[in-house]
Short mmCIF file of C-alpha atoms (C1' of nucleotides) and ligand atoms in Angstrom, two decimals:
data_model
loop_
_atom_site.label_atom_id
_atom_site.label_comp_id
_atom_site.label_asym_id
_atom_site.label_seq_id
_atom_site.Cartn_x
_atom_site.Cartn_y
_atom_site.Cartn_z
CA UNK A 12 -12.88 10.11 9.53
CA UNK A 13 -11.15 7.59 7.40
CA UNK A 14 -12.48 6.31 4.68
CA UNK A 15 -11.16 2.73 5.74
CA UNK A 16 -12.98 3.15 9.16
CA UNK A 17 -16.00 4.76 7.23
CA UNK A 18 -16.40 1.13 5.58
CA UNK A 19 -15.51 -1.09 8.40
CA UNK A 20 -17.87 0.25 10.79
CA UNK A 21 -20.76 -0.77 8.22
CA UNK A 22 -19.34 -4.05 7.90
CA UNK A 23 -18.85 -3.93 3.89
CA UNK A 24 -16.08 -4.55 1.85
CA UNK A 25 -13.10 -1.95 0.72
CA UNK A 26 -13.61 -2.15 -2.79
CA UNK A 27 -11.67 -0.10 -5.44
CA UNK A 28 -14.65 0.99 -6.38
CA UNK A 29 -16.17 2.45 -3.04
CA UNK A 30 -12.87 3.70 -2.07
CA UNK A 31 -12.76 6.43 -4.86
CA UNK A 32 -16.56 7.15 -4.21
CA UNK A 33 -16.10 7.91 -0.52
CA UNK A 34 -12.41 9.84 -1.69
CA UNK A 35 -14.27 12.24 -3.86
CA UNK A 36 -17.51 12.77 -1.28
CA UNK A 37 -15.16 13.35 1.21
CA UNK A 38 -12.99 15.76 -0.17
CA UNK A 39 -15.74 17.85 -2.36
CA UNK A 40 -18.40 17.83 0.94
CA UNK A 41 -21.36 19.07 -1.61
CA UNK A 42 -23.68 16.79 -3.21
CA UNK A 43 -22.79 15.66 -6.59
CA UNK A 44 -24.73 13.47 -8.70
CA UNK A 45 -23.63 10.78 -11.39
CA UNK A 46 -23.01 13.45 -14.33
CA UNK A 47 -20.74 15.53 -12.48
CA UNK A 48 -17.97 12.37 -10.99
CA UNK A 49 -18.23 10.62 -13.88
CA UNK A 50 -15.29 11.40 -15.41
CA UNK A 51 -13.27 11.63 -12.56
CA UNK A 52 -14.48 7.87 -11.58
CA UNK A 53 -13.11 4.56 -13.00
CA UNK A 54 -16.48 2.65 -12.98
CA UNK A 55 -19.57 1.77 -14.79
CA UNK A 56 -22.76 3.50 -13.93
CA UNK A 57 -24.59 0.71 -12.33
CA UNK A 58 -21.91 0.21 -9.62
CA UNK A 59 -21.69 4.07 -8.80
CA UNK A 60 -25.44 3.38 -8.12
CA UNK A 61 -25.17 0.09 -6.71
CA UNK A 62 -22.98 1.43 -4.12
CA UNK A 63 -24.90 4.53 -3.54
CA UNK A 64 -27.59 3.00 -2.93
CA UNK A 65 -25.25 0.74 -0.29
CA UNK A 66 -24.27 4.40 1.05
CA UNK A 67 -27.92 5.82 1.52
CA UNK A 68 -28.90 2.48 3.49
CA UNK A 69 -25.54 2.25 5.82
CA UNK A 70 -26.26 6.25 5.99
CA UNK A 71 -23.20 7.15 4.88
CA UNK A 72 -24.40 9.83 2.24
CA UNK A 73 -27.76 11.33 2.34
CA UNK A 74 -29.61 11.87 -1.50
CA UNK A 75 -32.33 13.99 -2.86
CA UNK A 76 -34.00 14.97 -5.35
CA UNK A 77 -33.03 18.14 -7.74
CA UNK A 78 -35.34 20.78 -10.30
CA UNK A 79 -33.09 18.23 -13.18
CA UNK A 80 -34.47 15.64 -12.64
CA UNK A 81 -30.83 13.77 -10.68
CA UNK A 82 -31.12 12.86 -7.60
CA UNK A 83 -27.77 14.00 -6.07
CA UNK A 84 -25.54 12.41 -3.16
CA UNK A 85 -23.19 14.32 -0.46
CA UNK A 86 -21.67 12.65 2.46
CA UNK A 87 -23.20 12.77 6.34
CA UNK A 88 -21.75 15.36 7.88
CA UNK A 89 -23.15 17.95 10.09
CA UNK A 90 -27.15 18.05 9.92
CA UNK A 91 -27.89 21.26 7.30
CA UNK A 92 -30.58 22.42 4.54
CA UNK A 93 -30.31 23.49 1.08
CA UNK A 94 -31.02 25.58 -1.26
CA UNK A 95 -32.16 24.63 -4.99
CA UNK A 96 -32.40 27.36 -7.23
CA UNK A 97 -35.22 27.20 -9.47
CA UNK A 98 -33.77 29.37 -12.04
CA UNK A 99 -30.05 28.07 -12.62
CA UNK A 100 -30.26 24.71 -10.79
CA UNK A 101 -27.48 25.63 -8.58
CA UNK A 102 -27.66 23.22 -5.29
CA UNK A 103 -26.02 25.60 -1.83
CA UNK A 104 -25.69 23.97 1.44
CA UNK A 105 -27.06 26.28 4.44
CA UNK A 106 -25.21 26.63 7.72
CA UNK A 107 -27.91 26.71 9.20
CA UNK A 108 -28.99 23.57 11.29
CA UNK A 109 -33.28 23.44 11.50
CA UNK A 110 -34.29 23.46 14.36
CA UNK A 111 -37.79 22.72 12.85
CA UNK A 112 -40.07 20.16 14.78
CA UNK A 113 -43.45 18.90 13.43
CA UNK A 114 -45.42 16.45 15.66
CA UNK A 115 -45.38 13.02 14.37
CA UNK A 116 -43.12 13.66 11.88
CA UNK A 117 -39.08 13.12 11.73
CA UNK A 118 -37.68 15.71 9.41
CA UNK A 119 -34.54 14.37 8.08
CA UNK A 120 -33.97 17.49 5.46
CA UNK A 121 -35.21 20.66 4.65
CA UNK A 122 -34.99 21.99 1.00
CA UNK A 123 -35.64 25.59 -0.22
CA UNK A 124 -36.42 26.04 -3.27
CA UNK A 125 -36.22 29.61 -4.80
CA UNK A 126 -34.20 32.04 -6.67
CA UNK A 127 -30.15 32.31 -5.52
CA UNK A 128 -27.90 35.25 -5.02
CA UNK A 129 -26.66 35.10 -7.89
CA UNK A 130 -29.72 34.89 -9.78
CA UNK A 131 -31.57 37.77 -8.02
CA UNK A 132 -28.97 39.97 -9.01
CA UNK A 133 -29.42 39.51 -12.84
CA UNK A 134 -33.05 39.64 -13.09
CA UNK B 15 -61.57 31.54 -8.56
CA UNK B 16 -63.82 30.26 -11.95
CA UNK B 17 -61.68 28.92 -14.11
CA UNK B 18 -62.49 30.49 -17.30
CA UNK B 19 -61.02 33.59 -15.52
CA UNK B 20 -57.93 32.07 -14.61
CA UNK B 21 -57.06 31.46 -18.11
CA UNK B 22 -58.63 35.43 -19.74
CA UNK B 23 -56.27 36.60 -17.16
CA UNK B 24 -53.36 35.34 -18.69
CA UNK B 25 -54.71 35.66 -21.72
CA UNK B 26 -54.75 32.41 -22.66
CA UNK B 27 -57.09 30.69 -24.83
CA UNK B 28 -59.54 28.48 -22.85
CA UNK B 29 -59.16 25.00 -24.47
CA UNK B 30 -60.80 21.62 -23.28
CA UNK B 31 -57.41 20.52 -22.64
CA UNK B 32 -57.04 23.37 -20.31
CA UNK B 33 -60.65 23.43 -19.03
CA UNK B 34 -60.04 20.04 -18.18
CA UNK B 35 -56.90 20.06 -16.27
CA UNK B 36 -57.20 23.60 -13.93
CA UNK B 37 -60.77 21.88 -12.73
CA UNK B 38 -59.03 18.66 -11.64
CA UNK B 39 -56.43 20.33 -10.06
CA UNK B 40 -58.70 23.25 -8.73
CA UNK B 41 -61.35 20.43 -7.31
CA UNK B 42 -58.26 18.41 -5.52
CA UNK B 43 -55.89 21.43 -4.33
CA UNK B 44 -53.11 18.96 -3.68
CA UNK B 45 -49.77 18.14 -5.87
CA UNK B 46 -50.38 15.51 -8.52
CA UNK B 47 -48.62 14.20 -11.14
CA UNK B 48 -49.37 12.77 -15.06
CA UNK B 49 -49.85 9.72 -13.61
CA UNK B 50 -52.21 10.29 -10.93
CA UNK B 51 -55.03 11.95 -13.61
CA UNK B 52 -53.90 10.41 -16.89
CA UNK B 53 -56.71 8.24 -16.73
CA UNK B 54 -59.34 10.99 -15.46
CA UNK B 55 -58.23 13.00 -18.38
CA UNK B 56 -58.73 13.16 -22.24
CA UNK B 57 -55.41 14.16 -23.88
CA UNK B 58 -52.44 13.45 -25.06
CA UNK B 59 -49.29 13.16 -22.59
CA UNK B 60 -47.65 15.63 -24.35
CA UNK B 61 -50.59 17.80 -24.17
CA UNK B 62 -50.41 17.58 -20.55
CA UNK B 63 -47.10 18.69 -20.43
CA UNK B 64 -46.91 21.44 -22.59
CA UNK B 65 -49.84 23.16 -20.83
CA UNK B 66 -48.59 21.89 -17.65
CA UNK B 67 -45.20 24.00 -18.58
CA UNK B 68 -47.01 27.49 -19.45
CA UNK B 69 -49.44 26.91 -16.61
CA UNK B 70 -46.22 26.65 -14.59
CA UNK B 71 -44.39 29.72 -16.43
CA UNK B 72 -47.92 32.11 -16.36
CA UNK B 73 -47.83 30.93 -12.43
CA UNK B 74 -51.61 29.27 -12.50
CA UNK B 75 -49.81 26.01 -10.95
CA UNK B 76 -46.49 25.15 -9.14
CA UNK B 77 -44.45 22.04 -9.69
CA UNK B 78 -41.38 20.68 -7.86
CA UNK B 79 -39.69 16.87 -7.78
CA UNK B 80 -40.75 14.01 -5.68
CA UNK B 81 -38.41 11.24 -4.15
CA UNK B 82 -40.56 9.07 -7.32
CA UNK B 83 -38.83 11.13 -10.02
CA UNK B 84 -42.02 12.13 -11.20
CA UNK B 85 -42.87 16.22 -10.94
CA UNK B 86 -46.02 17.02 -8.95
CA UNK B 87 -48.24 20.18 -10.06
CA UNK B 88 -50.29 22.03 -7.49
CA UNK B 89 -52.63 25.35 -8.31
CA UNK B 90 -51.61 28.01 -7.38
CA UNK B 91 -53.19 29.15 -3.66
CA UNK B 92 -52.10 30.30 -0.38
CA UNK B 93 -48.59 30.13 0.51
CA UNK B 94 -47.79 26.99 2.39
CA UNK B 95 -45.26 23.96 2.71
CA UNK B 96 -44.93 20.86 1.85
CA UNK B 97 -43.54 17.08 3.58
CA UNK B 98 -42.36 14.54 1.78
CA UNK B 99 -42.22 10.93 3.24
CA UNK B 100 -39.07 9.06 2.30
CA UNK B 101 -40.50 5.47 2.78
CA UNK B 102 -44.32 5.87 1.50
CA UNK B 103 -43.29 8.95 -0.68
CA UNK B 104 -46.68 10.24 0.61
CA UNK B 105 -47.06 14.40 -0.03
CA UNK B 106 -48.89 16.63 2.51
CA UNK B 107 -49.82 20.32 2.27
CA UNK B 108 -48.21 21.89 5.63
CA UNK B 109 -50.37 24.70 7.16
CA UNK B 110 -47.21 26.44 8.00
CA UNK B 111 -46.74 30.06 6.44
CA UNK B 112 -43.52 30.29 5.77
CA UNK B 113 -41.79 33.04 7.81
CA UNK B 114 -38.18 32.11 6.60
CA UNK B 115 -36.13 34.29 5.32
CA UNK B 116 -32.76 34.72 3.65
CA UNK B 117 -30.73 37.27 2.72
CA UNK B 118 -30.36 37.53 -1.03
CA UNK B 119 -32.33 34.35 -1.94
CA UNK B 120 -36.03 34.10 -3.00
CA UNK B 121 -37.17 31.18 -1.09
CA UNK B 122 -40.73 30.33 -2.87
CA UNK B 123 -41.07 26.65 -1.84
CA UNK B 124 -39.93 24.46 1.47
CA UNK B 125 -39.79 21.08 1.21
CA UNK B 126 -39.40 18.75 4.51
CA UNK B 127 -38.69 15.44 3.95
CA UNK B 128 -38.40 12.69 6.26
CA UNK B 129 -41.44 9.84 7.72
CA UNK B 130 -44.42 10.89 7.66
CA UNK B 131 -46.81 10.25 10.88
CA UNK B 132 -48.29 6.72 9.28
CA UNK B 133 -44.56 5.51 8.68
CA UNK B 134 -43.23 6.67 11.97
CA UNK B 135 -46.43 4.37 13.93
CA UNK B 136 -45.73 1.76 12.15
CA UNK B 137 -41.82 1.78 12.81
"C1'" DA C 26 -63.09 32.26 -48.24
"C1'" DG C 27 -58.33 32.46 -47.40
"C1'" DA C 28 -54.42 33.22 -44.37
"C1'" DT C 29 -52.31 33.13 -39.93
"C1'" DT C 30 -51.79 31.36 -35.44
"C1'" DC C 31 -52.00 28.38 -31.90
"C1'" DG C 32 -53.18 23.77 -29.81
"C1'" DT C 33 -53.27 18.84 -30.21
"C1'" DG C 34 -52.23 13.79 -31.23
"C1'" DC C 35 -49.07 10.61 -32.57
"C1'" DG C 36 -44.78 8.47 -32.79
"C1'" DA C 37 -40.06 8.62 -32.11
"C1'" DG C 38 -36.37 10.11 -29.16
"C1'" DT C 39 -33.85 11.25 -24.68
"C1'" DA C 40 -31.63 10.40 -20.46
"C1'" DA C 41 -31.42 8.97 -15.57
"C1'" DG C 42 -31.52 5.11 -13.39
"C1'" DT C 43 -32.30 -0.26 -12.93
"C1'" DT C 44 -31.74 -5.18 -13.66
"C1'" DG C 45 -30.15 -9.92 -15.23
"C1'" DC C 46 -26.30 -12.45 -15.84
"C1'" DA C 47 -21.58 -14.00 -16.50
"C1'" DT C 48 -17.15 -12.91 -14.53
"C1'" DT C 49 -14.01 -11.11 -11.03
"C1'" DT C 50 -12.51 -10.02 -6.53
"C1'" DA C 51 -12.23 -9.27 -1.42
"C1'" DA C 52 -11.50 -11.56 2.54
"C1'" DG C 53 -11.99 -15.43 5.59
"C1'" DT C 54 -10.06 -20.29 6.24
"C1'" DA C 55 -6.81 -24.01 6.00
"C1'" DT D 24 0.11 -18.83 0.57
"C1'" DA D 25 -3.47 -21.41 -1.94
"C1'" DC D 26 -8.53 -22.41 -1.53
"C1'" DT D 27 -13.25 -21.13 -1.10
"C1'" DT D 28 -17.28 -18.50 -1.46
"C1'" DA D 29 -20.27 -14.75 -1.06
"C1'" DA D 30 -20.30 -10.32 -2.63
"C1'" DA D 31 -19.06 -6.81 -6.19
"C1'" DT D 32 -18.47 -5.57 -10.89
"C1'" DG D 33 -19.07 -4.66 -16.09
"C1'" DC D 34 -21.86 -4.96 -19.78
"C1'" DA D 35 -25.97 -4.71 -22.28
"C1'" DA D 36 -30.67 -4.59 -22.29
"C1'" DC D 37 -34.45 -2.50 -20.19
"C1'" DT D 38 -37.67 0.91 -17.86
"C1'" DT D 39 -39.89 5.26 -17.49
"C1'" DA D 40 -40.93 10.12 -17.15
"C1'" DC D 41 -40.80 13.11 -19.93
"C1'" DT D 42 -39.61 15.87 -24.70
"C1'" DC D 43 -39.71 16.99 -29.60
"C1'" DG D 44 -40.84 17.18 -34.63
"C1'" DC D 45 -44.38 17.26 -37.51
"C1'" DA D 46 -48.81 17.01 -39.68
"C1'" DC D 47 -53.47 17.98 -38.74
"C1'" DG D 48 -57.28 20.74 -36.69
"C1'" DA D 49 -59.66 24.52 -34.65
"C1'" DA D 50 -60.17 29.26 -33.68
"C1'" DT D 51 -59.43 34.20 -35.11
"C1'" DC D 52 -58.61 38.06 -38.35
"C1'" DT D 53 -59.35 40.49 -42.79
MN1 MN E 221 -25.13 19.91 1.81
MN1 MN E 222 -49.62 21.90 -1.37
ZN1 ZN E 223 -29.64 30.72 -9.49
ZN1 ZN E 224 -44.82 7.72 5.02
#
DNA sequence: AGATTCGTGCGAGTAAGTTGCATTTAAGTA
DNA sequence: TACTTAAATGCAACTTACTCGCACGAATCT
């Protein structure tokens, strides 16, 4: 979807600002948190979470919480889970959509926390 | 288990500090953070923390990140799950066993987040 | 007793995120 | 296109959950 039509639909303004946020969420599709789009962004820290925090609201990126302490922000796609390692940090997106259903509760996100591939292999 | 074993097992020297901490968290067997037992307890923040961390690295407790930014400790028991709410940032223990797998990964913790069963009623 | 080691308290530091406020800008209206 | 105004922004100060350096203290070994 375009990122025009993204904003629209909410009903909030196309600022430069939001433009380049939704650009970069939309093209990388993994979530990122402040320290890693910082440099690549042209805007001071309390609009990139001033705006975010517009995003989360509208639901047009979904946040949570990582092992360093960032909470880290990826654009609403497809419903999936993810993986945190616990070891190197490193945040994976799962295919797989959870089918998971607890009565009473709405699960909006699953996270696993563990040891990766990658990990496992060195240890 | 007593907790003066806990500790020889590790071999670890049994401190107040320590004494005092593994029989909060072994008389509540839920996560809790600095802040919910700084005021039960009789040491240093710092304190906390650094036993805290080798508590965490000889695997007496596990810790993980709320939605609150704070790190919640929980000793070390049976296997199980855990649900985060995202509006009253409530924890629960889940029953569940965990019967997930995936290939190549570890998975050692699964966090659900999403409203919890007072949030949804009142919604 | 003396030496070594480990744990603790205290105070200062770190870093992610938040907030107040003055200024700028998007976007509707004339 | 100029005018108007609510909303967005930048900046600096602030908050807060930890973290670290260091001096002191308590246990253990010889
Ligand atoms: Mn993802
Ligand atoms: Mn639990
Ligand atoms: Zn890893
Ligand atoms: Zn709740």
């Amino acid at each position: 979807m375009q990122i025009k039509n993204i904003i629209e639909e909410k009903n909030l303004k196309l600022t430069a600002a939001r433009r380049e946020l939704l650009e970069i969420f939309n093209f990388e599709q993994r979530p990122l948190c402040f320290e890693d789009i910082k440099d690549k962004i042209n805007m001071d820290k309390a609009t990139f979470y001033r705006n975010i925090l517009m995003f989360e609201k509208e639901s047009i990126v979904r946040g949570f919480e990582s092992n360093d302490k960032k909470r880290y922000y990826e654009i609403q796609g497809s419903a999936h889970s993810h993986f945190i390692c616990n070891l190197c940090n490193d945040i994976e997106c799962l295919d797989e959509v959870r089918p998971k259903k607890l009565s009473g509760y709405t699960i909006v996100d699953t996270i696993y926390k563990g040891i990766c591939k990658v990990c496992n292999k060195e240890s």
